XYZ file of C-alpha atoms in Angstrom:
777
model
C 25.406 27.806 -9.502
C 22.525 27.398 -7.064
C 24.832 26.186 -4.259
C 28.022 27.927 -3.193
C 30.485 27.625 -0.318
C 32.750 30.463 0.705
C 34.631 31.138 3.942
C 32.640 28.553 5.850
C 29.252 29.825 4.610
C 26.868 27.711 2.526
C 24.471 29.643 0.270
C 21.627 27.771 -1.400
C 19.737 29.920 -3.914
C 16.637 29.429 -6.033
C 15.216 32.079 -8.330
C 13.647 33.931 -5.393
C 14.775 32.203 -2.182
C 18.023 31.945 -0.223
C 18.830 29.388 2.463
C 22.077 30.221 4.245
C 24.056 28.614 7.066
C 27.658 28.407 8.205
C 30.102 26.192 10.049
C 30.889 27.466 13.535
C 34.346 27.311 15.057
C 33.344 24.158 16.933
C 31.971 22.446 13.826
C 28.209 22.895 14.274
C 26.002 24.181 11.476
C 24.516 27.564 12.354
C 21.429 28.662 10.450
C 21.650 32.241 9.158
C 18.782 32.983 6.773
C 15.791 31.336 5.078
C 13.792 33.830 3.048
C 14.033 36.279 0.160
C 17.009 35.746 -2.129
C 20.186 37.496 -1.013
C 23.005 37.797 -3.538
C 25.507 39.587 -1.310
C 25.549 37.781 2.023
C 26.929 39.254 5.210
C 26.537 36.227 7.458
C 27.836 37.954 10.553
C 25.296 40.723 10.230
C 22.398 38.310 9.656
C 23.290 35.869 12.460
C 21.657 35.988 15.895
C 24.215 37.522 18.253
C 25.850 35.886 21.280
C 27.856 38.687 22.856
C 27.451 37.630 26.459
C 26.750 34.517 28.455
C 23.116 33.665 29.167
C 22.025 32.817 32.685
C 21.268 29.186 33.529
C 23.037 28.048 30.378
C 25.525 25.246 29.827
C 28.637 26.275 27.949
C 29.693 23.957 25.142
C 33.450 24.526 25.572
C 35.400 26.165 28.371
C 37.363 28.196 25.847
C 34.272 30.311 24.990
C 31.829 31.371 27.705
C 29.377 32.715 25.122
C 29.095 29.592 22.952
C 25.937 27.803 24.057
C 24.075 25.374 21.783
C 20.756 26.227 23.460
C 20.887 29.772 22.068
C 22.266 29.012 18.611
C 20.144 28.762 15.459
C 21.131 25.259 14.383
C 20.658 23.087 11.300
C 20.921 19.967 13.449
C 21.317 19.219 17.138
C 22.049 16.315 19.436
C 21.735 15.231 23.053
C 23.743 16.071 26.132
C 25.721 19.134 25.092
C 23.542 21.894 26.474
C 20.756 22.221 23.873
C 17.506 21.547 25.760
C 15.141 22.062 22.855
C 13.521 19.120 21.058
C 16.308 17.038 19.543
C 16.052 15.759 15.971
C 17.846 12.536 16.909
C 17.598 10.129 19.802
C 19.654 6.970 19.678
C 20.991 4.503 22.168
C 24.680 3.862 21.552
C 26.369 0.472 21.940
C 27.685 1.601 25.350
C 24.143 2.408 26.529
C 24.497 6.194 26.380
C 22.177 8.612 24.548
C 24.602 11.519 24.228
C 25.518 12.547 20.704
C 27.200 15.586 19.236
C 27.564 15.823 15.451
C 30.149 18.201 13.972
C 31.159 19.028 10.421
C 33.591 16.711 8.663
C 33.263 17.361 4.925
C 30.875 18.238 2.125
C 30.366 17.788 -1.596
C 28.165 19.482 -4.177
C 26.755 17.312 -6.983
C 24.575 17.964 -9.999
C 21.019 16.697 -9.919
C 19.168 14.904 -7.141
C 20.391 12.091 -4.903
C 17.713 9.352 -4.931
C 17.232 7.111 -1.925
C 17.419 3.345 -1.920
C 14.401 2.782 0.322
C 12.020 5.725 -0.169
C 10.659 7.866 -3.008
C 12.194 11.289 -3.517
C 11.701 14.335 -5.688
C 13.408 14.291 -9.075
C 14.582 16.759 -11.702
C 13.915 16.158 -15.402
C 15.403 19.493 -16.429
C 18.917 18.821 -15.044
C 18.809 22.076 -13.117
C 18.846 20.784 -9.529
C 21.954 20.699 -7.360
C 22.520 18.752 -4.160
C 24.736 19.580 -1.188
C 25.771 16.588 0.920
C 27.298 17.431 4.299
C 28.946 14.681 6.312
C 28.907 15.120 10.095
C 30.754 12.889 12.548
C 29.693 12.033 16.068
C 32.551 13.100 18.334
C 32.783 10.055 20.602
C 31.276 7.180 18.568
C 31.929 5.933 15.066
C 28.670 7.220 13.624
C 28.231 9.458 10.579
C 25.343 11.775 9.734
C 24.760 12.881 6.147
C 22.571 15.932 5.581
C 21.223 16.315 2.028
C 20.037 19.652 0.620
C 18.653 19.690 -2.934
C 17.855 23.003 -4.631
C 15.051 23.236 -7.222
C 15.606 26.703 -8.670
C 12.497 27.164 -10.810
C 9.979 26.060 -8.178
C 11.713 27.917 -5.320
C 11.909 24.703 -3.282
C 14.734 23.232 -1.225
C 14.455 19.662 0.011
C 16.239 18.259 3.029
C 16.806 14.764 4.296
C 19.155 12.949 6.666
C 20.948 9.612 6.657
C 22.561 7.933 9.657
C 25.388 5.456 9.127
C 26.502 3.132 11.920
C 30.228 2.440 11.657
C 30.452 0.996 15.170
C 31.050 -2.701 15.603
C 27.721 -3.089 17.436
C 24.086 -2.112 16.784
C 22.526 1.258 17.492
C 18.918 1.677 18.606
C 17.471 4.650 16.727
C 14.381 6.030 18.479
C 13.960 9.426 16.829
C 15.399 10.629 13.552
C 13.987 13.708 11.867
C 14.317 14.464 8.179
C 15.150 18.071 8.960
C 15.558 20.487 11.818
C 16.099 24.223 11.533
C 16.041 27.128 13.980
C 14.833 30.565 12.908
C 14.547 33.871 14.724
C 10.916 34.493 15.648
C 9.075 37.107 13.567
C 5.767 36.670 15.382
C 4.896 33.445 13.603
C 1.455 31.993 13.073
C 1.274 28.244 12.442
C -1.156 26.990 9.807
C -2.200 23.341 9.860
C -4.698 21.378 7.773
C -6.768 19.185 10.031
C -9.986 17.209 10.222
C -11.182 13.635 9.946
C -13.255 11.423 7.698
C -15.504 13.557 5.406
C -13.996 16.746 6.896
C -10.362 16.667 5.825
C -7.792 19.476 5.541
C -9.639 22.352 7.177
C -7.313 25.340 7.557
C -6.526 26.155 11.202
C -4.350 29.016 12.474
C -2.697 29.489 15.862
C -0.023 31.893 17.104
C 3.365 30.368 17.905
C 3.936 31.109 21.584
C 6.419 29.690 24.076
C 6.415 25.910 24.092
C 6.005 23.286 21.385
C 3.219 22.711 18.875
C 2.996 19.266 17.295
C 1.321 18.339 13.989
C 1.434 14.567 13.751
C -0.191 11.268 12.855
C -0.158 7.955 14.710
C -2.743 6.117 12.559
C -0.165 4.313 10.412
C -0.858 6.688 7.506
C -0.285 10.377 6.942
C -3.929 10.602 8.099
C -7.042 12.679 7.582
C -6.520 14.142 11.072
C -3.452 16.253 10.357
C -1.908 16.558 6.921
C 1.885 16.338 7.071
C 2.266 19.760 5.484
C 2.108 23.003 7.491
C 2.952 26.673 7.102
C 4.523 29.405 9.216
C 3.720 33.026 8.439
C 4.048 36.505 9.763
C 0.935 37.580 11.633
C -0.411 39.855 8.920
C 0.418 37.688 5.918
C -2.559 37.308 3.579
C -3.139 35.565 0.268
C -0.981 37.918 -1.813
C 1.228 39.840 0.611
C 3.569 38.974 3.430
C 6.070 36.254 4.209
C 5.193 32.556 4.461
C 7.339 29.452 4.988
C 6.026 26.031 3.979
C 7.072 22.531 5.054
C 5.935 19.126 3.797
C 7.129 15.515 3.788
C 7.486 12.906 1.041
C 6.074 10.153 3.228
C 2.791 8.279 3.701
C 3.167 6.925 7.238
C 3.187 8.289 10.776
C 4.626 11.789 10.566
C 5.793 14.290 13.158
C 6.033 18.018 12.650
C 6.994 20.285 15.527
C 7.309 24.026 15.991
C 8.995 25.014 19.261
C 9.572 28.551 20.496
C 12.447 28.791 22.966
C 12.783 31.075 25.964
C 14.967 33.376 23.869
C 12.599 33.634 20.878
C 14.196 31.114 18.557
C 11.744 28.887 16.685
C 12.790 25.300 15.929
C 10.991 23.545 13.085
C 11.258 19.780 12.680
C 9.677 17.285 10.334
C 10.089 13.545 9.909
C 8.919 10.095 10.953
C 6.866 10.081 14.132
C 8.933 8.672 17.032
C 5.685 7.175 18.404
C 6.445 3.454 18.923
C 9.470 3.851 16.628
C 12.665 1.946 17.412
C 14.932 1.032 14.502
C 17.956 -1.216 14.850
C 20.789 0.151 12.737
C 23.198 -2.725 12.405
C 26.931 -2.255 12.055
C 27.780 -1.000 8.580
C 24.163 -0.119 7.763
C 22.398 3.179 7.110
C 18.967 4.520 7.948
C 17.355 6.979 5.531
C 14.773 9.506 6.702
C 12.067 10.674 4.264
C 12.632 13.793 2.223
C 11.288 17.074 3.636
C 10.184 19.886 1.306
C 10.739 23.544 2.221
C 9.672 26.697 0.424
C 9.291 30.412 1.082
C 7.412 33.293 -0.490
C 7.141 36.984 0.290
C 4.067 37.140 -1.938
C 1.674 35.653 0.578
C 0.055 32.255 0.707
C -0.756 32.239 -3.003
C 2.929 32.749 -3.752
C 3.869 29.852 -1.484
C 1.187 27.647 -3.020
C 2.477 28.407 -6.521
C 5.894 27.145 -5.450
C 4.440 23.934 -4.056
C 2.128 23.403 -7.057
C 4.971 23.807 -9.537
C 7.163 21.480 -7.517
C 4.510 18.749 -7.208
C 3.583 18.829 -10.898
C 7.188 18.841 -12.103
C 9.246 17.020 -9.452
C 6.870 14.701 -7.544
C 4.266 13.405 -10.026
C 6.004 11.246 -12.594
C 5.400 8.779 -15.404
C 3.089 8.799 -18.407
C 0.455 10.965 -16.692
C 2.757 13.784 -15.639
C 1.227 17.114 -16.769
C -1.312 15.220 -18.880
C -4.982 16.222 -18.822
C -7.073 13.720 -16.856
C -10.297 12.174 -18.179
C -13.814 12.981 -16.989
C -15.029 9.862 -15.201
C -18.129 8.345 -13.730
C -17.829 6.119 -10.672
C -20.714 3.757 -9.937
C -20.307 3.691 -6.119
C -22.909 6.180 -4.930
C -25.242 5.016 -7.691
C -25.067 1.306 -6.830
C -23.058 0.521 -3.709
C -22.743 -3.292 -3.815
C -26.057 -3.865 -5.630
C -25.396 -3.985 -9.342
C -25.669 -6.235 -12.349
C -23.842 -6.162 -15.651
C -26.934 -4.777 -17.308
C -27.358 -2.000 -14.745
C -23.721 -0.962 -15.138
C -23.909 -0.906 -18.927
C -27.036 1.275 -18.840
C -25.225 3.709 -16.570
C -22.204 3.638 -18.876
C -24.244 4.275 -22.035
C -25.998 7.222 -20.426
C -22.658 8.596 -19.194
C -21.112 8.248 -22.652
C -23.984 10.210 -24.190
C -23.197 13.074 -21.804
C -19.494 13.164 -22.681
C -17.933 11.032 -19.925
C -14.600 9.476 -20.953
C -13.880 6.871 -18.252
C -16.172 4.397 -16.508
C -14.967 3.249 -13.070
C -16.333 0.093 -11.448
C -16.008 0.475 -7.697
C -16.309 -2.017 -4.829
C -18.275 -5.275 -5.145
C -16.956 -6.911 -8.347
C -14.998 -9.780 -6.719
C -15.524 -12.790 -4.474
C -18.533 -12.745 -2.132
C -18.343 -8.978 -1.884
C -22.018 -8.119 -1.413
C -21.387 -6.003 1.677
C -18.371 -4.664 3.551
C -18.286 -7.779 5.760
C -16.841 -10.270 3.271
C -14.610 -10.816 0.268
C -11.676 -8.444 0.718
C -8.472 -10.222 -0.194
C -10.076 -12.433 -2.857
C -9.530 -11.574 -6.515
C -11.858 -13.970 -8.326
C -14.384 -12.025 -10.399
C -18.000 -12.419 -9.239
C -19.563 -14.025 -12.319
C -23.071 -13.655 -10.942
C -22.668 -9.903 -11.227
C -20.386 -9.919 -14.265
C -21.257 -12.941 -16.426
C -18.616 -13.307 -19.079
C -15.959 -11.962 -16.743
C -14.116 -8.718 -16.293
C -12.393 -8.780 -19.679
C -15.680 -8.960 -21.575
C -17.190 -6.187 -19.469
C -14.155 -3.940 -19.975
C -14.357 -4.562 -23.717
C -18.016 -3.510 -23.689
C -17.001 -0.210 -22.125
C -14.182 0.208 -24.646
C -16.608 -0.499 -27.495
C -18.731 2.434 -26.309
C -15.737 4.717 -26.770
C -14.824 5.036 -23.094
C -11.939 3.751 -21.048
C -12.441 1.365 -18.143
C -11.214 1.695 -14.555
C -11.388 -0.587 -11.533
C -11.404 -0.227 -7.732
C -9.135 -2.284 -5.461
C -8.445 -2.417 -1.746
C -5.387 -4.693 -1.749
C -4.041 -3.851 1.705
C -7.133 -5.182 3.496
C -8.770 -8.509 4.205
C -12.098 -9.640 5.633
C -12.187 -12.481 8.104
C -14.956 -13.861 5.885
C -12.758 -14.430 2.840
C -10.961 -17.309 1.200
C -7.621 -15.547 1.716
C -8.099 -15.233 5.478
C -9.282 -18.806 5.831
C -6.129 -19.990 4.029
C -3.652 -17.495 5.554
C -4.976 -16.057 8.825
C -1.386 -15.319 9.825
C -1.075 -12.805 6.972
C -3.366 -10.345 8.760
C -2.039 -7.802 11.244
C -2.983 -9.111 14.676
C -1.642 -8.821 18.215
C 0.411 -11.745 19.546
C -2.385 -12.485 22.031
C -6.060 -11.580 22.158
C -8.454 -10.557 19.426
C -7.563 -7.926 16.805
C -9.536 -4.698 16.430
C -11.700 -4.433 13.319
C -12.156 -1.286 11.275
C -14.985 -1.252 8.722
C -15.302 -4.992 9.377
C -11.801 -5.670 8.105
C -8.185 -6.264 9.030
C -5.053 -5.130 7.247
C -2.539 -7.408 5.596
C 1.004 -7.484 6.941
C 2.988 -5.693 4.255
C 6.219 -6.194 6.188
C 6.142 -9.817 4.941
C 7.512 -10.550 1.488
C 5.028 -13.359 0.787
C 2.120 -10.983 1.424
C 3.613 -8.383 -0.889
C 4.131 -11.043 -3.565
C 0.492 -12.145 -3.242
C -0.803 -8.606 -3.724
C 1.516 -7.900 -6.664
C 0.635 -11.146 -8.433
C -3.100 -10.926 -7.733
C -3.604 -7.287 -8.674
C -1.207 -7.579 -11.598
C -3.073 -10.612 -12.884
C -6.387 -8.742 -12.859
C -4.868 -5.704 -14.567
C -3.439 -7.912 -17.332
C -6.718 -9.804 -17.806
C -8.691 -6.848 -19.150
C -8.312 -3.443 -20.803
C -7.933 -1.414 -17.631
C -6.770 2.178 -17.970
C -7.346 3.446 -14.420
C -7.110 2.052 -10.899
C -8.567 3.458 -7.707
C -6.434 2.077 -4.850
C -8.333 2.300 -1.568
C -7.434 1.647 2.081
C -10.375 2.058 4.423
C -9.056 1.803 7.956
C -6.308 2.918 10.313
C -3.611 0.528 11.476
C -4.104 -1.001 14.920
C -2.510 -3.964 16.729
C 0.776 -3.085 15.011
C 2.670 -6.351 15.276
C 4.326 -8.792 12.912
C 5.770 -12.181 13.886
C 8.241 -11.734 11.044
C 9.980 -8.845 12.834
C 12.407 -9.186 15.698
C 12.003 -5.504 16.549
C 8.357 -4.369 16.599
C 9.484 -0.743 16.737
C 10.215 -1.079 13.023
C 6.696 -2.182 12.083
C 5.040 1.098 11.088
C 7.888 2.256 8.856
C 8.403 -1.184 7.303
C 4.690 -1.260 6.419
C 5.114 1.934 4.391
C 8.293 0.605 2.765
C 6.319 -2.502 1.826
C 3.489 -0.407 0.381
C 5.895 1.594 -1.776
C 7.494 -1.622 -3.013
C 4.104 -3.071 -3.963
C 3.014 0.070 -5.795
C 6.277 0.216 -7.700
C 6.174 -3.438 -8.707
C 2.586 -3.212 -9.940
C 2.477 0.114 -11.742
C 5.982 0.794 -13.069
C 5.602 -2.076 -15.591
C 2.144 -0.677 -16.496
C 2.776 3.063 -16.919
C -0.334 3.546 -19.073
C -2.593 3.015 -16.049
C -3.763 6.165 -14.301
C -3.573 5.448 -10.569
C -5.774 7.342 -8.126
C -4.944 6.737 -4.487
C -7.669 6.777 -1.865
C -7.904 6.017 1.830
C -11.466 6.571 3.015
C -11.090 9.780 1.081
C -8.129 11.949 2.097
C -6.610 9.760 4.802
C -3.397 9.395 2.809
C -3.137 12.626 0.813
C 0.612 13.192 0.825
C 3.670 13.661 -1.358
C 4.734 10.044 -0.883
C 1.598 8.665 -2.517
C 1.824 11.281 -5.268
C 5.143 9.741 -6.296
C 3.087 6.713 -7.387
C -0.428 8.055 -8.016
C -0.723 11.316 -9.972
C -4.028 12.033 -8.245
C -5.707 11.305 -4.918
C -9.375 11.118 -3.927
C -9.700 14.224 -1.768
C -12.585 13.154 0.451
C -15.563 10.816 0.616
C -17.560 14.009 1.173
C -18.894 15.220 -2.185
C -21.005 18.030 -0.715
C -19.622 21.086 -2.569
C -19.965 23.422 0.401
C -17.802 21.070 2.474
C -15.489 20.682 -0.507
C -14.832 24.442 -0.491
C -13.029 23.911 2.825
C -11.496 20.552 1.902
C -10.173 21.470 -1.556
C -9.393 24.984 -0.379
C -7.261 23.582 2.445
C -5.489 21.155 0.140
C -4.735 23.974 -2.304
C -2.242 25.560 0.099
C 0.051 22.546 -0.370
C -1.111 20.614 -3.450
C -2.184 21.578 -7.002
C -5.711 21.027 -8.274
C -4.264 18.461 -10.733
C -3.957 16.060 -7.780
C -7.508 16.414 -6.363
C -10.244 13.956 -7.287
C -13.562 15.867 -7.185
C -16.974 14.443 -8.080
C -20.504 15.668 -8.686
C -22.957 13.553 -6.665
C -26.682 13.435 -5.964
C -28.248 15.808 -3.460
C -29.251 15.764 -0.649
C -25.696 14.578 -0.090
C -25.092 11.243 1.588
C -22.561 12.777 3.963
C -24.436 15.899 5.127
C -28.075 15.703 3.902
C -27.488 19.173 2.452
C -29.451 19.966 -0.724
C -27.189 21.879 -3.106
C -27.763 23.063 -6.689
C -26.436 20.894 -9.494
C -24.580 23.933 -10.800
C -22.641 24.414 -7.549
C -21.742 20.743 -7.384
C -20.070 21.128 -10.766
C -18.616 24.580 -10.167
C -16.646 23.341 -7.142
C -15.644 20.005 -8.684
C -14.420 21.815 -11.808
C -11.462 23.157 -9.777
C -10.117 19.625 -9.590
C -10.275 16.354 -11.522
C -13.906 16.117 -12.562
C -15.993 13.019 -12.064
C -19.640 12.117 -11.565
C -20.874 9.739 -8.906
C -24.644 9.427 -9.103
C -27.343 7.362 -10.784
C -28.018 9.203 -14.024
C -31.364 7.497 -14.588
C -32.898 9.629 -11.844
C -31.924 12.921 -13.466
C -34.549 14.852 -15.382
C -34.172 15.885 -19.002
C -33.101 19.402 -18.051
C -30.645 18.043 -15.463
C -29.096 15.704 -18.028
C -28.758 18.608 -20.440
C -27.111 20.633 -17.661
C -24.594 17.829 -17.019
C -23.793 17.575 -20.720
C -23.103 21.313 -20.870
C -20.960 21.085 -17.735
C -18.761 18.406 -19.259
C -18.434 20.356 -22.529
C -17.357 23.435 -20.556
C -14.865 21.442 -18.494
C -13.256 19.831 -21.512
C -12.902 23.201 -23.219
C -11.122 24.696 -20.198
C -9.630 21.494 -18.737
C -5.970 22.440 -19.106
C -6.509 25.666 -17.178
C -8.709 24.106 -14.507
C -6.349 21.188 -13.871
C -2.935 22.773 -14.394
C -3.460 26.528 -14.318
C -2.162 28.854 -11.604
C -4.585 28.627 -8.689
C -5.527 31.644 -6.568
C -7.466 32.083 -3.351
C -8.780 35.447 -2.158
C -9.027 37.372 1.093
C -12.787 37.578 1.288
C -14.751 40.787 1.872
C -17.858 38.849 2.925
C -18.025 35.909 5.298
C -20.548 34.095 3.104
C -18.420 34.163 -0.047
C -15.521 32.103 -1.405
C -13.685 32.943 -4.627
C -11.235 30.799 -6.590
C -9.378 31.486 -9.813
C -7.430 29.268 -12.195
C -5.282 31.028 -14.800
C -3.726 29.546 -17.911
C 0.085 29.663 -17.762
C 0.194 31.877 -20.870
C -2.454 34.245 -19.469
C -4.875 33.575 -22.329
C -7.783 32.640 -20.095
C -8.868 32.718 -16.466
C -11.695 30.757 -14.817
C -13.203 32.393 -11.739
C -15.522 30.787 -9.209
C -17.966 32.852 -7.132
C -19.425 30.706 -4.311
C -22.076 31.662 -1.770
C -22.256 29.489 1.329
C -25.433 31.045 2.777
C -27.615 33.828 1.494
C -28.715 36.823 3.500
C -31.922 38.798 3.070
C -31.656 41.728 0.647
C -27.896 41.354 0.435
C -25.634 44.181 -0.692
C -23.679 44.168 -3.935
C -21.405 41.322 -4.949
C -18.046 41.763 -6.619
C -15.886 39.345 -8.566
C -12.256 39.768 -7.471
C -9.719 38.998 -10.188
C -5.922 38.656 -10.223
C -3.017 38.118 -12.596
C -4.401 39.938 -15.648
C -2.395 42.062 -18.047
C -3.535 45.552 -17.102
C -3.292 46.888 -20.671
C -4.784 43.897 -22.495
C -8.442 43.648 -23.475
C -10.569 40.777 -22.136
C -14.031 39.347 -22.652
C -15.816 38.260 -19.481
C -18.691 35.807 -19.649
C -20.776 34.190 -16.946
C -21.113 30.476 -17.649
C -24.656 29.519 -18.590
C -26.396 27.442 -15.936
C -29.985 26.552 -15.188
C -32.361 27.616 -12.456
C -35.022 24.991 -11.888
C -38.630 26.029 -11.352
C -38.750 24.290 -7.961
C -36.186 26.833 -6.734
C -38.965 29.444 -6.603
C -41.250 27.256 -4.494
C -44.621 28.840 -3.698
C -43.709 32.094 -5.441
C -44.603 30.445 -8.750
C -48.353 30.677 -8.115
C -48.119 34.459 -7.856
C -46.849 34.856 -11.422
C -49.182 32.295 -13.041
C -52.580 33.243 -14.542
C -54.052 30.327 -12.607
C -53.134 29.012 -9.191
C -51.118 25.792 -9.264
C -49.871 23.576 -6.464
C -46.100 24.242 -6.281
C -45.610 20.539 -5.588
C -48.361 19.348 -7.879
C -48.150 17.247 -11.022
C -48.072 20.117 -13.515
C -45.207 22.028 -11.958
C -43.281 18.873 -11.090
C -43.527 17.844 -14.728
C -42.523 21.316 -15.907
C -39.526 21.222 -13.580
C -38.285 18.092 -15.355
C -38.640 19.623 -18.806
C -37.916 23.313 -18.432
C -35.407 25.488 -16.591
C -34.798 29.225 -16.447
C -31.416 30.677 -17.344
C -29.484 32.300 -14.534
C -28.630 35.963 -14.959
C -26.085 35.955 -17.775
C -23.394 38.643 -17.861
C -20.932 39.594 -20.565
C -18.462 42.468 -20.510
C -15.426 43.695 -22.378
C -12.794 45.620 -20.467
C -9.072 45.967 -19.987
C -7.264 44.003 -17.285
C -6.727 47.017 -15.046
C -10.468 47.742 -14.941
C -11.337 44.128 -14.188
C -8.794 43.912 -11.381
C -10.298 47.102 -9.922
C -13.385 45.029 -9.141
C -16.195 43.773 -11.342
C -19.617 44.391 -9.769
C -22.040 41.556 -10.423
C -25.720 41.603 -11.248
C -27.978 41.641 -8.224
C -29.100 38.547 -6.452
C -32.762 37.849 -5.770
C -33.774 40.492 -3.200
C -37.313 39.344 -2.436
C -38.978 41.962 -4.641
C -39.363 40.175 -7.951
C -37.597 38.360 -10.764
C -36.175 39.342 -14.133
C -33.694 37.868 -16.564
C -30.740 39.804 -15.084
C -31.018 38.439 -11.545
C -28.829 35.723 -10.088
C -30.932 33.284 -8.084
C -28.152 32.002 -5.872
C -29.902 31.417 -2.549
C -28.131 29.153 -0.090
C -25.186 27.295 -1.680
C -25.450 29.051 -5.042
C -22.474 29.808 -7.266
C -21.331 31.160 -10.620
C -18.400 30.530 -12.944
C -16.889 33.256 -15.116
C -14.491 32.943 -18.029
C -12.109 35.821 -18.710
C -10.507 35.433 -22.144
C -7.787 37.616 -23.572
C -8.750 39.206 -26.885
């Protein structure tokens, strides 16, 4: 049994993790241990001691001078009983008071998960999960608190959530209600957050946890590109493979609030839940309020160990439906190739070229409906633009199908332009303040998803389009933050932000559950809504609008701490990149995107013959190793050099490993490079091969004239023509060795050192990279 109760102590155990707490003599839940699995628990020994009264403290009960809530490690706390740390709950009682004190009443242990009525939750297909439900009662009001703990043994994850039930005869105003709260003894924590903005999402930031409170939150109406809901605590010297790390995330797509607070006696409180910013929920008599599910994990095998737990959990207990653990197709998206300027003929030419290279899915992005010729008009209208697509969407989709590819379509159903038929007919459906003009974002407003008629319109409109053509994939976009949060349909505007998310989940469920064959990719100006809530509906999410691979090393690398590569949309685009103006090699663009869900987003007609051949080889390589790249164990490395990044994806059965060697900037006459490798069988024999990739003549610039029998203009007609038709192979390497030797460190062929060129050299330069396959013999 993964959950046990003995002598007032609850023990929750996964394969490698224990989470332990007990009931105190006054009925509070005291946290004891969250870490490595313990099979023989001595709770008294593990608990933080309270042998003498603390100065300036408020005693909970006159019968015990040493019992002070402010110095206890608690699983939940309240208001007004002497705990002055951040409370997980703030509610105004019918008598106007805020004081609340929840104590243990009863508990039950059930098999499986306990789904929510209003929000998505993790699930268990293997019938291995167990759930502990603890009922707490408020001592002076008729209010119940249910704390849910679900144990997922194989993924080493424990989820927590809370439910408040109002049994008073009058309403309660709920102003703060966390999904979880836990206090742990400080071990010198560092806090790791994943922060950024548009085109610079999920950059890994580290700060020491010192006295006071650190907040990781969003107020944009979505989980946001500013601060991902997930964060990590670690010991100071934890690295990728060694040391202790604790991870926290939230199954929610709206405003989130994560807090880490270190008290004056070195206890660290961790909380996660809905952001109390502008939140005020009326819990009517007899009703319940459900908080989103929080996800907790621990590893003593460093950040890679923690990530493996999260990756396993997401793939097996969050992503669901027909596309769970199914390899995803290689796609081409027409956006960066066309923007709004396309014709049916132009799209079909792009599709035919893509098919010849091995692409499996053609995605038509923005601009196919209404008067959508720019981002100023048309959102909200679902009539197909017949000037661009004569014959309609069904005929166009069939043309793609006849080529042997599947067809996908872009939508932005949550938004509306003022210049649209929908807005002219229903201006009241848009989110607007009760007085004054609304704020525009990307020339658009958002639709009020708290209203049932708006939700019905979206469901019927999008569903009608999906049923009108052979559509196998949908990209669901949302390109602005929420502002002017107000709905005339709500009596209590403090409920708006959460009700919007509830409305979104309802819409997604109504559209896609009846159409499980459709692969849904969520997007919100890139990674503005990359969270576990959306992954309950969309098996993959567009990671960022930034397709520059050097930026993607930080973006996808940051995401990898919390999410598997099977969830990350990653495309190869034209360079210089539209987001950074950085000129990167075609090989690096692929090598980074390959550690995700591969797509192409560029106009293929502008590629040379050698570039097209390179793309074809890239797609062949990806398909051959797709299962490993999308669903293999992912590893990061503690880098020896500041200008290097290494990634590794390993097949679950250990039969193959794909290693990426990335150089952000070159240095003159650089010292040796080494390929670090993990997770091999030390006694097994392996074959290591460097993936073939091309070096284009233009890479050598003016050096070319020094090796030619005649002097040629490096930018002249002859060499420009040669560059389109001919490329040099990069320094290929092939070795055979046992796993122990490879893990000792494989030294790579030299880079270009300024002294000449031969067939063994790697011409990486700035932004260069290599992929290696390591296959078990």
